[in-house]
PDB file of C-alpha atoms and ligand atoms in Angstrom:
ATOM      1  CA  MET A 904     111.481  84.304 124.330  1.00  0.00           C
ATOM      2  CA  SER A 905     111.170  87.230 122.945  1.00  0.00           C
ATOM      3  CA  PHE A 906     110.881  88.024 119.201  1.00  0.00           C
ATOM      4  CA  ARG A 907     112.456  90.864 117.200  1.00  0.00           C
ATOM      5  CA  LEU A 908     111.171  90.352 113.820  1.00  0.00           C
ATOM      6  CA  ILE A 909     110.518  92.652 110.372  1.00  0.00           C
ATOM      7  CA  LEU A 910     107.718  91.381 107.861  1.00  0.00           C
ATOM      8  CA  THR A 911     108.316  92.652 104.323  1.00  0.00           C
ATOM      9  CA  GLY A 912     106.551  91.650 100.948  1.00  0.00           C
ATOM     10  CA  ALA A 913     105.113  93.877  98.097  1.00  0.00           C
ATOM     11  CA  PRO A 914     102.025  96.404  98.468  1.00  0.00           C
ATOM     12  CA  GLY A 915      99.064  94.106  98.816  1.00  0.00           C
ATOM     13  CA  ALA A 916     101.639  91.220  99.579  1.00  0.00           C
ATOM     14  CA  GLY A 917      99.024  91.308 103.412  1.00  0.00           C
ATOM     15  CA  LYS A 918     101.771  92.933 105.510  1.00  0.00           C
ATOM     16  CA  GLY A 919      99.273  94.563 107.892  1.00  0.00           C
ATOM     17  CA  THR A 920      96.712  91.713 108.213  1.00  0.00           C
ATOM     18  CA  GLN A 921      99.384  89.443 109.050  1.00  0.00           C
ATOM     19  CA  ALA A 922     101.288  91.706 111.370  1.00  0.00           C
ATOM     20  CA  THR A 923      98.128  91.727 113.333  1.00  0.00           C
ATOM     21  CA  ALA A 924      97.545  88.087 113.572  1.00  0.00           C
ATOM     22  CA  VAL A 925     101.168  86.988 114.017  1.00  0.00           C
ATOM     23  CA  SER A 926     101.427  89.729 116.669  1.00  0.00           C
ATOM     24  CA  GLN A 927      98.671  88.521 118.591  1.00  0.00           C
ATOM     25  CA  GLU A 928     100.046  85.066 118.439  1.00  0.00           C
ATOM     26  CA  LEU A 929     103.105  86.069 119.506  1.00  0.00           C
ATOM     27  CA  GLY A 930     102.571  88.268 122.087  1.00  0.00           C
ATOM     28  CA  ILE A 931     104.209  91.053 121.460  1.00  0.00           C
ATOM     29  CA  PRO A 932     103.114  94.750 119.523  1.00  0.00           C
ATOM     30  CA  ALA A 933     103.046  95.129 115.234  1.00  0.00           C
ATOM     31  CA  ILE A 934     104.585  98.349 114.751  1.00  0.00           C
ATOM     32  CA  SER A 935     103.754  99.258 111.200  1.00  0.00           C
ATOM     33  CA  THR A 936     105.520 102.797 109.547  1.00  0.00           C
ATOM     34  CA  GLY A 937     102.940 103.344 107.205  1.00  0.00           C
ATOM     35  CA  GLU A 938     100.283 103.363 110.118  1.00  0.00           C
ATOM     36  CA  ILE A 939     102.150 105.503 112.203  1.00  0.00           C
ATOM     37  CA  PHE A 940     102.299 108.433 109.275  1.00  0.00           C
ATOM     38  CA  ARG A 941      99.176 107.677 108.705  1.00  0.00           C
ATOM     39  CA  ALA A 942      98.100 108.594 111.899  1.00  0.00           C
ATOM     40  CA  GLU A 943     100.255 111.645 111.626  1.00  0.00           C
ATOM     41  CA  ILE A 944      98.984 113.054 108.373  1.00  0.00           C
ATOM     42  CA  ALA A 945      95.257 112.440 109.892  1.00  0.00           C
ATOM     43  CA  GLU A 946      96.297 114.670 112.930  1.00  0.00           C
ATOM     44  CA  LYS A 947      98.161 117.506 110.897  1.00  0.00           C
ATOM     45  CA  SER A 948     101.281 116.797 112.450  1.00  0.00           C
ATOM     46  CA  ASP A 949     104.920 118.351 111.160  1.00  0.00           C
ATOM     47  CA  ILE A 950     106.063 115.182 110.421  1.00  0.00           C
ATOM     48  CA  GLY A 951     102.811 114.080 108.762  1.00  0.00           C
ATOM     49  CA  LEU A 952     103.110 116.962 106.591  1.00  0.00           C
ATOM     50  CA  GLU A 953     106.128 116.347 105.435  1.00  0.00           C
ATOM     51  CA  ALA A 954     105.148 112.471 105.128  1.00  0.00           C
ATOM     52  CA  GLN A 955     102.165 112.678 102.951  1.00  0.00           C
ATOM     53  CA  ARG A 956     103.944 114.619 100.657  1.00  0.00           C
ATOM     54  CA  TYR A 957     105.706 111.582  99.834  1.00  0.00           C
ATOM     55  CA  ILE A 958     103.219 108.846  99.848  1.00  0.00           C
ATOM     56  CA  SER A 959     100.757 110.536  97.906  1.00  0.00           C
ATOM     57  CA  GLU A 960     103.450 110.048  94.944  1.00  0.00           C
ATOM     58  CA  GLY A 961     104.138 106.640  96.204  1.00  0.00           C
ATOM     59  CA  ASN A 962     108.036 107.813  96.852  1.00  0.00           C
ATOM     60  CA  LEU A 963     109.423 107.057 100.116  1.00  0.00           C
ATOM     61  CA  VAL A 964     109.526 109.142 103.040  1.00  0.00           C
ATOM     62  CA  PRO A 965     112.866 110.429 103.796  1.00  0.00           C
ATOM     63  CA  ASP A 966     115.092 108.482 106.134  1.00  0.00           C
ATOM     64  CA  SER A 967     116.001 110.772 108.848  1.00  0.00           C
ATOM     65  CA  VAL A 968     112.467 111.006 109.049  1.00  0.00           C
ATOM     66  CA  THR A 969     111.561 107.548 109.327  1.00  0.00           C
ATOM     67  CA  ASN A 970     114.702 106.606 111.388  1.00  0.00           C
ATOM     68  CA  GLU A 971     113.239 108.693 113.715  1.00  0.00           C
ATOM     69  CA  ILE A 972     109.936 107.367 114.474  1.00  0.00           C
ATOM     70  CA  VAL A 973     110.639 104.401 114.502  1.00  0.00           C
ATOM     71  CA  ARG A 974     113.526 104.604 116.913  1.00  0.00           C
ATOM     72  CA  ARG A 975     110.479 107.145 119.189  1.00  0.00           C
ATOM     73  CA  ARG A 976     107.912 104.220 118.761  1.00  0.00           C
ATOM     74  CA  LEU A 977     111.198 101.347 119.933  1.00  0.00           C
ATOM     75  CA  ALA A 978     111.704 102.986 123.191  1.00  0.00           C
ATOM     76  CA  GLN A 979     108.038 102.299 124.316  1.00  0.00           C
ATOM     77  CA  ALA A 980     107.707 100.063 127.447  1.00  0.00           C
ATOM     78  CA  ASP A 981     105.374  97.825 125.457  1.00  0.00           C
ATOM     79  CA  ALA A 982     108.555  97.135 122.554  1.00  0.00           C
ATOM     80  CA  THR A 983     111.241  96.162 124.926  1.00  0.00           C
ATOM     81  CA  ASN A 984     110.221  92.160 125.350  1.00  0.00           C
ATOM     82  CA  GLY A 985     110.276  92.165 121.250  1.00  0.00           C
ATOM     83  CA  PHE A 986     108.252  93.759 118.366  1.00  0.00           C
ATOM     84  CA  LEU A 987     107.102  92.614 114.680  1.00  0.00           C
ATOM     85  CA  LEU A 988     108.142  95.882 112.552  1.00  0.00           C
ATOM     86  CA  ASP A 989     106.242  96.251 109.306  1.00  0.00           C
ATOM     87  CA  GLY A 990     107.050  97.837 106.445  1.00  0.00           C
ATOM     88  CA  TYR A 991     110.318  99.343 107.955  1.00  0.00           C
ATOM     89  CA  PRO A 992     113.514  98.980 107.350  1.00  0.00           C
ATOM     90  CA  ARG A 993     112.568  99.697 103.474  1.00  0.00           C
ATOM     91  CA  THR A 994     116.129 101.029 102.562  1.00  0.00           C
ATOM     92  CA  LEU A 995     120.398 100.270 103.283  1.00  0.00           C
ATOM     93  CA  GLU A 996     120.313 103.412 105.124  1.00  0.00           C
ATOM     94  CA  GLN A 997     117.163 102.092 107.488  1.00  0.00           C
ATOM     95  CA  ILE A 998     119.071  98.745 107.835  1.00  0.00           C
ATOM     96  CA  ASP A 999     121.930 100.318 109.116  1.00  0.00           C
ATOM     97  CA  ALA A1000     120.062 102.662 111.659  1.00  0.00           C
ATOM     98  CA  LEU A1001     117.972 100.006 112.997  1.00  0.00           C
ATOM     99  CA  ASP A1002     120.867  98.074 113.770  1.00  0.00           C
ATOM    100  CA  GLN A1003     122.555 100.768 115.752  1.00  0.00           C
ATOM    101  CA  MET A1004     119.398 101.258 117.241  1.00  0.00           C
ATOM    102  CA  LEU A1005     119.216  97.533 119.118  1.00  0.00           C
ATOM    103  CA  ALA A1006     123.092  97.575 119.195  1.00  0.00           C
ATOM    104  CA  ASP A1007     122.484 100.074 121.280  1.00  0.00           C
ATOM    105  CA  LYS A1008     120.362  97.765 123.888  1.00  0.00           C
ATOM    106  CA  GLY A1009     122.708  94.622 122.954  1.00  0.00           C
ATOM    107  CA  GLU A1010     119.670  92.914 121.165  1.00  0.00           C
ATOM    108  CA  GLN A1011     119.611  92.068 117.284  1.00  0.00           C
ATOM    109  CA  ILE A1012     116.766  91.188 114.854  1.00  0.00           C
ATOM    110  CA  ASP A1013     115.869  87.288 114.937  1.00  0.00           C
ATOM    111  CA  ALA A1014     114.543  86.923 111.630  1.00  0.00           C
ATOM    112  CA  MET A1015     113.307  88.763 108.570  1.00  0.00           C
ATOM    113  CA  ILE A1016     110.108  87.175 107.011  1.00  0.00           C
ATOM    114  CA  GLU A1017     109.034  87.948 103.467  1.00  0.00           C
ATOM    115  CA  ILE A1018     105.893  87.301 102.173  1.00  0.00           C
ATOM    116  CA  SER A1019     105.736  85.921  98.897  1.00  0.00           C
ATOM    117  CA  ILE A1020     103.269  87.199  95.689  1.00  0.00           C
ATOM    118  CA  ALA A1021     103.277  87.773  92.569  1.00  0.00           C
ATOM    119  CA  ASP A1022     102.647  91.130  91.085  1.00  0.00           C
ATOM    120  CA  GLU A1023      99.592  90.791  89.067  1.00  0.00           C
ATOM    121  CA  GLU A1024      98.007  89.393  92.590  1.00  0.00           C
ATOM    122  CA  VAL A1025      99.310  92.652  94.028  1.00  0.00           C
ATOM    123  CA  SER A1026      97.828  95.166  91.535  1.00  0.00           C
ATOM    124  CA  HIS A1027      94.794  92.539  91.712  1.00  0.00           C
ATOM    125  CA  ARG A1028      94.133  92.970  95.462  1.00  0.00           C
ATOM    126  CA  LEU A1029      95.513  96.648  95.969  1.00  0.00           C
ATOM    127  CA  LEU A1030      92.602  98.214  93.095  1.00  0.00           C
ATOM    128  CA  LYS A1031      90.395  95.925  95.281  1.00  0.00           C
ATOM    129  CA  ARG A1032      91.118  97.378  98.245  1.00  0.00           C
ATOM    130  CA  ALA A1033      90.953 100.609  96.820  1.00  0.00           C
ATOM    131  CA  GLU A1034      87.213 100.334  96.689  1.00  0.00           C
ATOM    132  CA  ILE A1035      86.737  99.284  99.545  1.00  0.00           C
ATOM    133  CA  GLU A1036      88.925 101.571 102.119  1.00  0.00           C
ATOM    134  CA  GLY A1037      89.479 104.412  99.352  1.00  0.00           C
ATOM    135  CA  ARG A1038      93.038 104.825 100.761  1.00  0.00           C
ATOM    136  CA  ALA A1039      94.486 107.853  98.739  1.00  0.00           C
ATOM    137  CA  ASP A1040      97.678 106.056  97.803  1.00  0.00           C
ATOM    138  CA  ASP A1041      95.767 103.043  96.326  1.00  0.00           C
ATOM    139  CA  THR A1042      95.224 104.363  92.698  1.00  0.00           C
ATOM    140  CA  PRO A1043      96.164 102.748  89.471  1.00  0.00           C
ATOM    141  CA  ASP A1044      99.413 104.129  89.105  1.00  0.00           C
ATOM    142  CA  VAL A1045     100.429 104.950  92.284  1.00  0.00           C
ATOM    143  CA  ILE A1046      99.958 101.658  92.893  1.00  0.00           C
ATOM    144  CA  ALA A1047     102.352 100.943  90.025  1.00  0.00           C
ATOM    145  CA  HIS A1048     105.194 103.248  91.226  1.00  0.00           C
ATOM    146  CA  ARG A1049     104.543 101.777  94.320  1.00  0.00           C
ATOM    147  CA  VAL A1050     105.445  97.896  93.503  1.00  0.00           C
ATOM    148  CA  ALA A1051     108.638  99.545  91.171  1.00  0.00           C
ATOM    149  CA  VAL A1052     109.678 101.038  94.025  1.00  0.00           C
ATOM    150  CA  TYR A1053     109.905  97.906  96.437  1.00  0.00           C
ATOM    151  CA  HIS A1054     111.444  96.261  93.190  1.00  0.00           C
ATOM    152  CA  GLU A1055     113.945  98.813  93.638  1.00  0.00           C
ATOM    153  CA  ALA A1056     114.628  99.838  97.584  1.00  0.00           C
ATOM    154  CA  THR A1057     113.739  97.008  99.365  1.00  0.00           C
ATOM    155  CA  GLU A1058     114.318  94.070  97.258  1.00  0.00           C
ATOM    156  CA  PRO A1059     117.998  94.547  98.045  1.00  0.00           C
ATOM    157  CA  ILE A1060     116.869  94.616 102.232  1.00  0.00           C
ATOM    158  CA  VAL A1061     115.532  91.141 101.126  1.00  0.00           C
ATOM    159  CA  GLY A1062     119.052  90.326 100.417  1.00  0.00           C
ATOM    160  CA  ALA A1063     121.024  91.785 103.294  1.00  0.00           C
ATOM    161  CA  TYR A1064     118.894  89.336 105.537  1.00  0.00           C
ATOM    162  CA  ARG A1065     119.324  86.333 103.256  1.00  0.00           C
ATOM    163  CA  ASN A1066     122.981  86.830 104.014  1.00  0.00           C
ATOM    164  CA  ARG A1067     122.552  87.183 107.539  1.00  0.00           C
ATOM    165  CA  ASN A1068     120.915  83.889 107.864  1.00  0.00           C
ATOM    166  CA  LYS A1069     117.959  85.767 109.110  1.00  0.00           C
ATOM    167  CA  LEU A1070     115.280  85.768 105.918  1.00  0.00           C
ATOM    168  CA  ILE A1071     112.243  83.291 105.799  1.00  0.00           C
ATOM    169  CA  THR A1072     109.998  83.637 102.949  1.00  0.00           C
ATOM    170  CA  VAL A1073     106.122  82.509 103.449  1.00  0.00           C
ATOM    171  CA  ASP A1074     104.038  81.914 100.444  1.00  0.00           C
ATOM    172  CA  GLY A1075     101.337  84.564 100.743  1.00  0.00           C
ATOM    173  CA  MET A1076      99.114  83.095  98.111  1.00  0.00           C
ATOM    174  CA  GLY A1077      95.828  81.146 100.011  1.00  0.00           C
ATOM    175  CA  THR A1078      93.765  82.417 102.999  1.00  0.00           C
ATOM    176  CA  ILE A1079      94.512  84.754 105.487  1.00  0.00           C
ATOM    177  CA  GLU A1080      94.826  81.860 108.346  1.00  0.00           C
ATOM    178  CA  GLU A1081      96.382  79.790 105.828  1.00  0.00           C
ATOM    179  CA  VAL A1082      99.374  82.343 105.894  1.00  0.00           C
ATOM    180  CA  ARG A1083      99.251  83.603 109.451  1.00  0.00           C
ATOM    181  CA  ALA A1084      99.763  79.609 110.285  1.00  0.00           C
ATOM    182  CA  ARG A1085     102.721  79.569 107.826  1.00  0.00           C
ATOM    183  CA  ILE A1086     104.351  82.648 108.651  1.00  0.00           C
ATOM    184  CA  VAL A1087     104.165  81.341 112.833  1.00  0.00           C
ATOM    185  CA  SER A1088     105.294  77.771 112.277  1.00  0.00           C
ATOM    186  CA  ALA A1089     108.435  79.297 109.836  1.00  0.00           C
ATOM    187  CA  VAL A1090     109.421  81.772 112.516  1.00  0.00           C
ATOM    188  CA  LYS A1091     109.306  79.023 114.915  1.00  0.00           C
ATOM    189  CA  ASP A1092     111.454  76.947 113.088  1.00  0.00           C
ATOM    190  CA  HIS A1093     113.929  79.524 112.575  1.00  0.00           C
ATOM    191  CA  LEU A1094     114.475  80.227 116.314  1.00  0.00           C
ATOM    192  CA  GLY A1095     114.969  76.890 116.679  1.00  0.00           C
ATOM    193  CA  LEU A1096     111.615  76.568 118.995  1.00  0.00           C
ATOM    194  CA  LYS A1097     109.914  72.876 118.159  1.00  0.00           C
TER     195      LYS A1097
HETATM  196  P1  ADP B2339     102.663  99.395 101.284  1.00  0.00           P
HETATM  197  O1  ADP B2339     103.736  98.539 101.410  1.00  0.00           O
HETATM  198  O2  ADP B2339     100.840  98.808 100.368  1.00  0.00           O
HETATM  199  O3  ADP B2339     103.006 100.801 100.143  1.00  0.00           O
HETATM  200  P2  ADP B2339     102.732 100.612 104.319  1.00  0.00           P
HETATM  201  O4  ADP B2339     101.399 101.432 104.615  1.00  0.00           O
HETATM  202  O5  ADP B2339     103.626  99.924 104.500  1.00  0.00           O
HETATM  203  O6  ADP B2339     102.299 100.470 102.462  1.00  0.00           O
HETATM  204  O7  ADP B2339     103.360 102.509 103.306  1.00  0.00           O
HETATM  205  C1  ADP B2339     102.431 103.355 102.775  1.00  0.00           C
HETATM  206  C2  ADP B2339     103.653 104.440 102.677  1.00  0.00           C
HETATM  207  O8  ADP B2339     104.146 105.167 103.605  1.00  0.00           O
HETATM  208  C3  ADP B2339     104.676 103.776 101.546  1.00  0.00           C
HETATM  209  O9  ADP B2339     104.671 103.957 100.374  1.00  0.00           O
HETATM  210  C4  ADP B2339     105.518 105.192 101.914  1.00  0.00           C
HETATM  211  O10 ADP B2339     106.053 105.817 101.441  1.00  0.00           O
HETATM  212  C5  ADP B2339     105.271 105.292 103.021  1.00  0.00           C
HETATM  213  N1  ADP B2339     106.218 104.604 104.214  1.00  0.00           N
HETATM  214  C6  ADP B2339     106.134 103.821 104.396  1.00  0.00           C
HETATM  215  N2  ADP B2339     107.260 103.044 105.503  1.00  0.00           N
HETATM  216  C7  ADP B2339     107.764 103.273 105.106  1.00  0.00           C
HETATM  217  C8  ADP B2339     109.827 103.474 105.330  1.00  0.00           C
HETATM  218  N3  ADP B2339     109.938 102.104 105.876  1.00  0.00           N
HETATM  219  N4  ADP B2339     110.972 104.275 104.613  1.00  0.00           N
HETATM  220  C9  ADP B2339     109.995 105.188 103.912  1.00  0.00           C
HETATM  221  N5  ADP B2339     108.806 105.355 103.758  1.00  0.00           N
HETATM  222  C10 ADP B2339     107.766 104.162 104.266  1.00  0.00           C
END
């Protein structure tokens, strides 16, 4: 059984944490565009330098750059039998690019999982994370902007998968373990595995 999944949710919804937990349980790699960008920034690569300008202000990195890093990552051997995309696609153009990358191999996305949490909880969690991890884009102003960008740019993406009957919405409140169990069970349910 292969799983080709997308995980989405507002900044702070717990995507990163859940991506790791769910990918381990399903035996597929978690691919986070945000993490790839942060690694490129740390290496001061050309992509990193370009991405940093956008990320530091809470804006999306241009589609051409983002699509290319995903294309390269999905071509790696560990992604042939499934993957969990964390933070991608976030624009309609990215959906088209992803559809095309998969169609070239006769594949498609099985489901998008949306972790749903309230905006107030989002800022609360991100400000707490800022204290612990010190991520440069976790300041109050940049957080507020990222949440606005999420509602504007990313919610239509959720709608696109809803229209394809591929959307699974999971309640993001509760412990990490509770949310992980909800996600895995909802995915299996959706794919008719239980
Ligand atoms: P969060 O979801 O908490 O904002 P991420 O680590 O997913 O954190 O993303 C951090 C930043 O990386 C985003 O604010 C954006 O600038 C950039 N980024 C990540 N994924 C994408 C994407 N699919 N398209 C464009 N930019 C992206």
